[in-house]
Short mmCIF file of N, CA and C in Angstrom, two decimals:
data_model
loop_
_atom_site.label_atom_id
_atom_site.label_comp_id
_atom_site.label_asym_id
_atom_site.label_seq_id
_atom_site.Cartn_x
_atom_site.Cartn_y
_atom_site.Cartn_z
N UNK A 23 -6.94 -2.49 -8.06
CA UNK A 23 -8.06 -1.51 -7.95
C UNK A 23 -8.40 -1.55 -6.99
N UNK A 24 -7.43 -2.21 -5.65
CA UNK A 24 -7.71 -2.21 -4.07
C UNK A 24 -6.90 -1.40 -4.35
N UNK A 25 -5.44 -1.17 -4.40
CA UNK A 25 -4.70 -0.16 -3.69
C UNK A 25 -5.93 0.92 -3.93
N UNK A 26 -6.40 1.43 -4.93
CA UNK A 26 -7.08 2.99 -5.60
C UNK A 26 -7.96 2.83 -4.50
N UNK A 27 -8.34 1.66 -4.28
CA UNK A 27 -9.55 2.32 -2.93
C UNK A 27 -8.66 2.93 -1.42
N UNK A 28 -7.50 2.21 -1.26
CA UNK A 28 -7.53 2.67 -0.37
C UNK A 28 -6.79 3.68 -0.14
N UNK A 29 -6.08 4.05 -1.32
CA UNK A 29 -5.38 5.81 -1.48
C UNK A 29 -6.88 6.96 -1.06
N UNK A 30 -7.88 6.48 -2.07
CA UNK A 30 -8.25 7.63 -1.93
C UNK A 30 -9.66 7.07 -0.79
N UNK A 31 -9.18 6.03 -0.03
CA UNK A 31 -9.29 5.90 1.93
C UNK A 31 -8.67 7.19 2.53
N UNK A 32 -7.31 7.01 1.79
CA UNK A 32 -6.27 7.68 2.47
C UNK A 32 -6.34 9.18 2.94
N UNK A 33 -6.23 9.46 1.99
CA UNK A 33 -6.33 10.63 1.23
C UNK A 33 -7.97 11.06 1.48
N UNK A 34 -8.72 10.18 1.78
CA UNK A 34 -10.51 11.00 2.20
C UNK A 34 -10.20 11.60 3.35
N UNK A 35 -9.61 10.53 4.08
CA UNK A 35 -8.65 10.57 6.24
C UNK A 35 -8.13 12.35 6.21
N UNK A 36 -6.92 12.03 5.13
CA UNK A 36 -6.38 12.91 5.35
C UNK A 36 -6.73 14.75 4.87
N UNK A 37 -7.52 14.77 4.50
CA UNK A 37 -8.93 15.60 4.28
C UNK A 37 -10.14 16.11 5.75
N UNK A 38 -10.36 15.34 5.77
CA UNK A 38 -10.32 15.43 7.04
C UNK A 38 -10.48 15.24 8.29
N UNK A 39 -8.77 14.88 8.50
CA UNK A 39 -7.76 15.28 9.73
C UNK A 39 -7.39 17.14 8.81
N UNK A 40 -7.33 16.88 8.12
CA UNK A 40 -6.70 18.62 7.34
C UNK A 40 -7.59 19.84 8.10
N UNK A 41 -9.38 19.28 8.11
CA UNK A 41 -9.95 20.16 8.37
C UNK A 41 -9.82 20.20 9.81
N UNK A 42 -10.45 18.80 9.93
CA UNK A 42 -9.92 18.85 12.06
C UNK A 42 -8.71 19.94 12.25
N UNK A 43 -7.99 19.77 11.63
CA UNK A 43 -6.57 20.23 12.10
C UNK A 43 -6.89 22.04 11.73
N UNK A 44 -7.57 22.51 10.96
CA UNK A 44 -8.08 23.91 10.58
C UNK A 44 -8.35 24.66 11.51
N UNK A 45 -9.68 23.70 11.71
CA UNK A 45 -10.67 24.47 13.05
C UNK A 45 -9.64 24.96 14.06
N UNK A 46 -9.14 23.17 14.71
CA UNK A 46 -8.37 23.03 15.91
C UNK A 46 -7.36 24.25 15.80
N UNK A 47 -6.57 24.88 14.50
CA UNK A 47 -5.24 26.30 14.59
C UNK A 47 -6.42 27.29 14.52
N UNK A 48 -7.39 27.43 13.65
CA UNK A 48 -8.01 28.76 13.82
C UNK A 48 -8.47 28.84 15.19
N UNK A 49 -9.00 27.88 16.43
CA UNK A 49 -9.51 28.06 18.01
C UNK A 49 -8.35 27.89 18.86
N UNK A 50 -7.13 28.08 18.32
CA UNK A 50 -5.77 27.32 19.62
C UNK A 50 -5.77 28.85 19.36
N UNK A 51 -6.00 29.04 21.00
CA UNK A 51 -5.11 30.56 21.54
C UNK A 51 -3.76 30.48 21.32
N UNK A 52 -3.06 31.49 21.31
CA UNK A 52 -1.75 31.81 21.73
C UNK A 52 -1.21 30.99 22.37
N UNK A 53 -0.35 30.12 22.76
CA UNK A 53 0.54 29.75 24.07
C UNK A 53 1.44 30.88 24.34
N UNK A 54 0.90 31.11 25.82
CA UNK A 54 1.56 31.27 26.68
C UNK A 54 3.02 30.33 27.00
N UNK A 55 3.64 31.90 27.71
CA UNK A 55 5.24 31.02 28.12
C UNK A 55 4.85 30.33 29.46
N UNK A 56 5.53 29.28 30.05
CA UNK A 56 5.42 28.87 31.37
C UNK A 56 6.34 29.30 32.41
N UNK A 57 6.93 30.43 31.59
CA UNK A 57 7.93 31.21 32.38
C UNK A 57 7.12 32.39 33.12
N UNK A 58 5.38 32.66 32.90
CA UNK A 58 5.33 34.06 33.43
C UNK A 58 4.67 34.97 31.74
N UNK A 59 4.12 35.75 31.96
CA UNK A 59 3.04 36.35 30.98
C UNK A 59 4.61 37.65 30.45
N UNK A 60 5.45 38.05 30.83
CA UNK A 60 5.66 39.11 30.83
C UNK A 60 7.41 38.54 29.21
N UNK A 61 7.97 37.05 29.38
CA UNK A 61 8.58 36.55 28.67
C UNK A 61 7.49 36.30 27.37
N UNK A 62 6.11 35.83 26.71
CA UNK A 62 5.37 36.00 26.24
C UNK A 62 4.73 37.01 25.32
N UNK A 63 4.87 37.44 25.79
CA UNK A 63 4.23 39.33 25.33
C UNK A 63 4.81 39.33 24.04
N UNK A 64 5.85 39.57 24.03
CA UNK A 64 6.35 39.65 22.27
C UNK A 64 6.02 38.71 21.25
N UNK A 65 6.39 37.31 21.13
CA UNK A 65 5.71 35.78 20.38
C UNK A 65 3.78 36.17 20.42
N UNK A 66 3.40 36.57 21.60
CA UNK A 66 2.19 35.79 21.57
C UNK A 66 1.45 37.60 20.26
N UNK A 67 2.14 38.22 20.64
CA UNK A 67 1.55 39.64 19.65
C UNK A 67 2.30 38.89 18.13
N UNK A 68 3.03 38.68 18.13
CA UNK A 68 3.16 38.53 17.11
C UNK A 68 2.46 37.75 16.57
N UNK A 69 2.50 36.44 16.97
CA UNK A 69 0.67 35.33 17.08
C UNK A 69 -0.16 35.86 16.31
N UNK A 70 -0.76 36.91 17.57
CA UNK A 70 -2.29 37.58 16.92
C UNK A 70 -2.05 38.87 15.74
N UNK A 71 -0.84 39.40 15.85
CA UNK A 71 -0.83 40.13 14.59
C UNK A 71 -0.79 38.92 13.49
N UNK A 72 0.20 37.67 13.03
CA UNK A 72 -0.15 37.45 12.38
C UNK A 72 -1.12 36.47 12.03
N UNK A 73 -2.23 36.66 12.44
CA UNK A 73 -3.50 36.04 12.82
C UNK A 73 -4.34 37.16 11.63
N UNK A 74 -4.53 38.31 12.06
CA UNK A 74 -5.16 39.25 11.89
C UNK A 74 -4.09 40.03 10.24
N UNK A 75 -3.30 39.96 10.05
CA UNK A 75 -2.61 39.68 8.90
C UNK A 75 -3.49 38.46 8.01
N UNK A 76 -3.50 37.32 8.38
CA UNK A 76 -4.04 36.18 7.64
C UNK A 76 -5.05 36.33 7.46
N UNK A 77 -6.24 37.06 8.06
CA UNK A 77 -7.50 36.97 7.89
C UNK A 77 -7.23 38.27 6.48
N UNK A 78 -6.60 39.71 6.92
CA UNK A 78 -6.84 40.62 5.49
C UNK A 78 -5.86 40.00 4.45
N UNK A 79 -6.20 38.64 4.01
CA UNK A 79 -4.80 38.24 2.84
C UNK A 79 -4.06 38.95 2.96
N UNK A 80 -2.72 39.69 3.72
CA UNK A 80 -1.55 39.43 4.03
C UNK A 80 -0.33 38.67 3.82
N UNK A 81 -0.89 37.11 3.41
CA UNK A 81 -0.28 35.76 3.70
C UNK A 81 1.40 36.24 3.97
N UNK A 82 2.67 37.35 3.60
CA UNK A 82 3.74 37.20 3.96
C UNK A 82 3.69 38.29 5.31
N UNK A 83 3.17 39.19 5.11
CA UNK A 83 3.63 39.45 6.81
C UNK A 83 2.86 38.81 8.07
N UNK A 84 1.78 37.34 7.76
CA UNK A 84 1.62 36.69 8.54
C UNK A 84 2.46 35.43 8.55
N UNK A 85 3.61 35.47 7.52
CA UNK A 85 4.71 34.12 7.48
C UNK A 85 5.41 35.16 8.16
N UNK A 86 5.52 36.52 8.52
CA UNK A 86 7.39 36.99 9.28
C UNK A 86 6.65 37.11 10.56
N UNK A 87 5.26 37.66 10.43
CA UNK A 87 5.15 37.14 12.05
C UNK A 87 5.13 36.07 13.02
N UNK A 88 4.66 34.66 12.15
CA UNK A 88 4.70 33.75 12.14
C UNK A 88 5.37 32.49 12.66
N UNK A 89 6.26 33.77 11.93
CA UNK A 89 8.07 32.65 11.69
C UNK A 89 8.81 33.12 12.44
N UNK A 90 8.55 34.23 12.94
CA UNK A 90 9.44 35.39 14.41
C UNK A 90 8.60 35.51 16.17
N UNK A 91 7.42 34.75 15.91
CA UNK A 91 6.53 34.06 17.21
C UNK A 91 7.58 32.85 17.27
N UNK A 92 7.92 31.76 16.17
CA UNK A 92 8.32 30.30 16.22
C UNK A 92 9.51 30.38 16.76
N UNK A 93 10.11 31.17 16.25
CA UNK A 93 11.90 31.80 16.79
C UNK A 93 11.73 32.18 18.39
N UNK A 94 11.21 33.20 18.96
CA UNK A 94 10.60 34.22 19.75
C UNK A 94 10.04 32.58 20.98
N UNK A 95 9.05 32.18 20.32
CA UNK A 95 8.81 30.55 21.89
C UNK A 95 9.63 29.43 21.61
N UNK A 96 10.67 28.66 20.55
CA UNK A 96 11.97 28.54 21.19
C UNK A 96 12.84 28.54 21.56
N UNK A 97 13.66 30.39 21.64
CA UNK A 97 14.21 30.77 22.84
C UNK A 97 13.57 30.76 24.51
N UNK A 98 12.23 30.93 24.20
CA UNK A 98 11.65 30.61 25.12
C UNK A 98 11.47 29.31 26.25
N UNK A 99 11.66 28.29 25.34
CA UNK A 99 11.64 27.34 25.59
C UNK A 99 9.46 26.90 25.73
N UNK A 100 9.36 27.15 25.21
CA UNK A 100 7.89 26.71 25.06
C UNK A 100 7.41 25.97 23.39
N UNK A 101 8.27 25.02 23.56
CA UNK A 101 8.02 24.16 22.47
C UNK A 101 6.19 24.10 21.64
N UNK A 102 5.86 24.42 22.53
CA UNK A 102 4.49 24.67 22.25
C UNK A 102 3.45 25.33 21.06
N UNK A 103 4.14 26.51 21.86
CA UNK A 103 3.90 27.83 20.66
C UNK A 103 4.30 27.84 19.65
N UNK A 104 6.11 27.18 19.71
CA UNK A 104 7.06 26.90 18.74
C UNK A 104 6.27 26.61 17.69
N UNK A 105 5.50 24.93 17.46
CA UNK A 105 4.72 24.27 17.16
C UNK A 105 3.91 24.73 16.71
N UNK A 106 2.68 25.50 17.15
CA UNK A 106 1.43 26.17 16.20
C UNK A 106 2.15 27.01 16.50
N UNK A 107 3.27 27.67 16.43
CA UNK A 107 3.74 28.89 14.91
C UNK A 107 4.14 28.87 14.05
N UNK A 108 4.92 27.15 13.67
CA UNK A 108 5.46 27.04 12.98
C UNK A 108 4.31 25.90 11.94
N UNK A 109 2.77 25.56 12.19
CA UNK A 109 1.85 25.51 11.52
C UNK A 109 1.01 26.26 11.43
N UNK A 110 1.43 27.30 11.63
CA UNK A 110 -0.16 28.95 11.62
C UNK A 110 1.23 29.28 9.91
N UNK A 111 2.87 29.45 10.26
CA UNK A 111 3.43 29.67 9.33
C UNK A 111 3.40 28.62 8.13
N UNK A 112 3.70 27.63 8.19
CA UNK A 112 2.72 26.22 7.28
C UNK A 112 1.61 26.49 6.38
N UNK A 113 0.86 27.24 7.34
CA UNK A 113 -0.30 27.68 6.44
C UNK A 113 -0.13 28.61 5.56
N UNK A 114 0.23 30.39 6.01
CA UNK A 114 0.56 30.77 5.25
C UNK A 114 1.01 30.52 3.79
N UNK A 115 2.35 29.54 4.11
CA UNK A 115 3.61 29.13 2.47
C UNK A 115 2.47 28.57 1.72
N UNK A 116 1.56 28.12 2.61
CA UNK A 116 0.40 26.95 1.70
C UNK A 116 -0.14 27.90 0.53
N UNK A 117 -0.39 29.05 1.27
CA UNK A 117 -1.12 30.35 1.08
C UNK A 117 -1.13 31.31 0.10
N UNK A 118 0.86 31.13 0.31
CA UNK A 118 1.42 32.19 -0.81
C UNK A 118 1.59 30.76 -2.12
N UNK A 119 1.45 29.47 -2.12
CA UNK A 119 2.05 28.06 -3.30
C UNK A 119 2.87 28.23 -3.50
N UNK A 120 3.65 27.55 -1.91
CA UNK A 120 5.06 27.39 -1.52
C UNK A 120 4.97 26.57 -0.85
N UNK A 121 4.22 24.81 -1.64
CA UNK A 121 4.00 23.69 -0.79
C UNK A 121 5.05 23.15 0.05
N UNK A 122 6.15 23.06 -0.71
CA UNK A 122 8.25 22.40 -0.76
C UNK A 122 8.26 23.48 0.80
N UNK A 123 8.60 24.72 0.97
CA UNK A 123 8.72 25.29 2.37
C UNK A 123 7.57 24.62 2.98
N UNK A 124 6.36 24.75 2.70
CA UNK A 124 4.99 24.25 3.99
C UNK A 124 4.86 22.77 4.48
N UNK A 125 5.65 22.09 3.54
CA UNK A 125 6.08 20.99 4.23
C UNK A 125 7.53 20.57 4.91
N UNK A 126 8.62 21.28 4.95
CA UNK A 126 9.87 21.98 5.34
C UNK A 126 9.88 22.02 6.87
N UNK A 127 8.61 23.71 7.03
CA UNK A 127 8.29 23.92 7.97
C UNK A 127 7.70 22.49 8.91
N UNK A 128 6.72 22.12 8.07
CA UNK A 128 5.63 21.00 9.13
C UNK A 128 6.70 19.98 9.82
N UNK A 129 7.89 19.60 8.68
CA UNK A 129 8.43 18.36 9.32
C UNK A 129 9.60 18.13 10.48
N UNK A 130 9.67 20.54 10.48
CA UNK A 130 10.68 20.78 11.73
C UNK A 130 9.46 20.57 12.55
N UNK A 131 7.43 21.29 12.67
CA UNK A 131 6.74 20.91 13.76
C UNK A 131 7.18 20.08 14.46
N UNK A 132 7.04 18.65 13.21
CA UNK A 132 6.14 17.69 13.33
C UNK A 132 7.31 17.03 14.14
N UNK A 133 9.01 16.99 14.21
CA UNK A 133 10.24 16.79 15.44
C UNK A 133 9.86 17.56 16.33
N UNK A 134 8.96 18.69 16.94
CA UNK A 134 9.52 18.74 17.97
C UNK A 134 7.72 18.52 18.93
N UNK A 135 7.09 18.21 18.01
CA UNK A 135 5.59 17.80 18.75
C UNK A 135 5.82 16.45 18.89
N UNK A 136 6.93 15.45 18.36
CA UNK A 136 7.19 13.83 18.56
C UNK A 136 8.26 13.94 20.00
N UNK A 137 8.76 15.17 19.84
CA UNK A 137 9.47 15.11 21.24
C UNK A 137 9.53 15.53 22.64
N UNK A 138 8.14 16.54 22.30
CA UNK A 138 7.12 16.67 23.34
C UNK A 138 6.15 15.93 23.93
N UNK A 139 5.56 15.65 22.75
CA UNK A 139 4.28 13.93 23.57
C UNK A 139 3.47 14.64 23.16
N UNK A 140 3.59 15.56 22.94
CA UNK A 140 2.04 16.36 23.18
C UNK A 140 0.86 16.30 21.73
N UNK A 141 0.41 14.93 22.37
CA UNK A 141 -0.68 14.18 21.11
C UNK A 141 -1.31 14.94 20.21
N UNK A 142 -2.08 16.43 21.17
CA UNK A 142 -2.99 17.03 20.10
C UNK A 142 -2.28 17.72 18.84
N UNK A 143 -1.57 18.35 19.16
CA UNK A 143 -0.28 18.81 18.44
C UNK A 143 0.51 18.00 17.43
N UNK A 144 0.70 17.41 17.60
CA UNK A 144 1.30 16.08 17.41
C UNK A 144 0.55 15.74 15.71
N UNK A 145 -1.20 15.32 16.67
CA UNK A 145 -2.03 15.24 15.07
C UNK A 145 -2.18 15.82 14.56
N UNK A 146 -2.22 17.42 14.60
CA UNK A 146 -2.96 18.10 13.99
C UNK A 146 -1.95 18.48 12.91
N UNK A 147 0.05 18.28 13.29
CA UNK A 147 0.63 18.62 12.17
C UNK A 147 1.25 16.93 11.89
N UNK A 148 0.14 16.39 11.64
CA UNK A 148 0.30 15.08 11.02
C UNK A 148 -0.65 15.19 9.96
N UNK A 149 -1.32 16.10 10.32
CA UNK A 149 -2.84 15.83 9.31
C UNK A 149 -2.40 17.10 8.41
N UNK A 150 -2.14 18.34 9.15
CA UNK A 150 -1.40 19.15 8.05
C UNK A 150 -0.45 18.66 6.82
N UNK A 151 0.58 17.96 7.55
CA UNK A 151 1.55 17.57 6.87
C UNK A 151 1.36 16.43 5.64
N UNK A 152 0.34 15.39 6.25
CA UNK A 152 -0.27 14.80 5.23
C UNK A 152 -1.07 15.52 4.52
N UNK A 153 -1.63 16.42 4.61
CA UNK A 153 -2.00 17.56 3.10
C UNK A 153 -1.23 17.99 2.50
N UNK A 154 -0.63 18.92 2.90
CA UNK A 154 0.49 19.08 2.72
C UNK A 154 1.96 18.51 1.08
N UNK A 155 1.77 16.71 1.29
CA UNK A 155 2.11 15.87 1.21
C UNK A 155 1.31 15.70 -0.12
N UNK A 156 0.25 15.65 -0.23
CA UNK A 156 -0.68 15.72 -0.60
C UNK A 156 -0.84 16.87 -1.70
N UNK A 157 -1.12 17.73 -1.41
CA UNK A 157 -0.88 19.20 -2.54
C UNK A 157 -0.08 19.53 -3.27
N UNK A 158 1.44 19.26 -2.84
CA UNK A 158 2.46 19.17 -3.27
C UNK A 158 2.75 17.52 -3.87
N UNK A 159 2.35 17.11 -4.90
CA UNK A 159 2.27 16.22 -5.25
C UNK A 159 2.83 14.90 -4.50
N UNK A 160 3.14 14.56 -3.25
CA UNK A 160 4.64 13.95 -2.32
C UNK A 160 3.08 12.40 -2.05
N UNK A 161 2.38 11.77 -3.14
CA UNK A 161 0.68 11.16 -2.60
C UNK A 161 2.33 9.81 -2.02
N UNK A 162 3.70 9.09 -2.51
CA UNK A 162 3.71 7.86 -1.55
C UNK A 162 4.11 8.62 -0.15
N UNK A 163 3.97 9.56 0.04
CA UNK A 163 4.65 10.36 1.60
C UNK A 163 3.45 10.25 2.54
N UNK A 164 2.65 11.22 1.34
CA UNK A 164 1.31 11.17 2.38
C UNK A 164 0.21 9.62 2.66
N UNK A 165 0.66 8.67 1.86
CA UNK A 165 0.44 7.13 2.01
C UNK A 165 1.04 6.54 3.16
N UNK A 166 2.43 7.29 2.62
CA UNK A 166 2.95 6.54 4.19
C UNK A 166 2.82 6.70 5.61
N UNK A 167 2.62 7.76 5.85
CA UNK A 167 2.75 9.20 6.92
C UNK A 167 1.05 8.62 7.39
N UNK A 168 -0.12 8.14 6.29
CA UNK A 168 -1.09 8.55 6.57
C UNK A 168 -1.52 6.32 7.28
N UNK A 169 -0.70 5.63 6.61
CA UNK A 169 -0.49 3.82 7.54
C UNK A 169 0.01 4.33 8.47
N UNK A 170 0.94 5.47 8.61
CA UNK A 170 1.66 5.35 10.06
C UNK A 170 0.62 5.92 11.21
N UNK A 171 -0.21 6.84 10.99
CA UNK A 171 -1.14 7.64 11.96
C UNK A 171 -1.82 6.59 11.51
N UNK A 172 -2.17 6.00 10.88
CA UNK A 172 -3.35 4.61 11.02
C UNK A 172 -3.56 3.12 11.77
N UNK A 173 -1.70 3.00 11.79
CA UNK A 173 -1.39 2.66 13.18
C UNK A 173 -1.26 2.37 14.29
N UNK A 174 -0.69 3.92 14.33
CA UNK A 174 -0.83 4.89 15.86
C UNK A 174 -2.05 4.26 15.84
#
């Protein structure tokens, strides 16, 4: 019984964190390159186009745009932009019913966020990853992540 209460509390915390992460991602502007506006124009435009496609329900196009932006941010040396684009791409993957692909994308985002040490991005990625684990039936992974986050 006690284990069920812990699992319920963890899932509830993940849901709340997921909501906060979705709000965070919705209001987060597309990151600009630290090297100036010119190199960032293409990925920033891709991020905006992806957001527009997502809003009208064209998840395939949104995913394509956010994937292109993630690659462009990575090539430009903008890990914050890359993580944001990966997060949004995972959201599109989930909307398309591609949970395992979303998890894979979020694990990559987690690696990048951990490498750069951006706590805000890291929390958003962990929250989204925990939710994706839960949505794909990976309760043990969700619980492990929840426990690791609670410990930090």
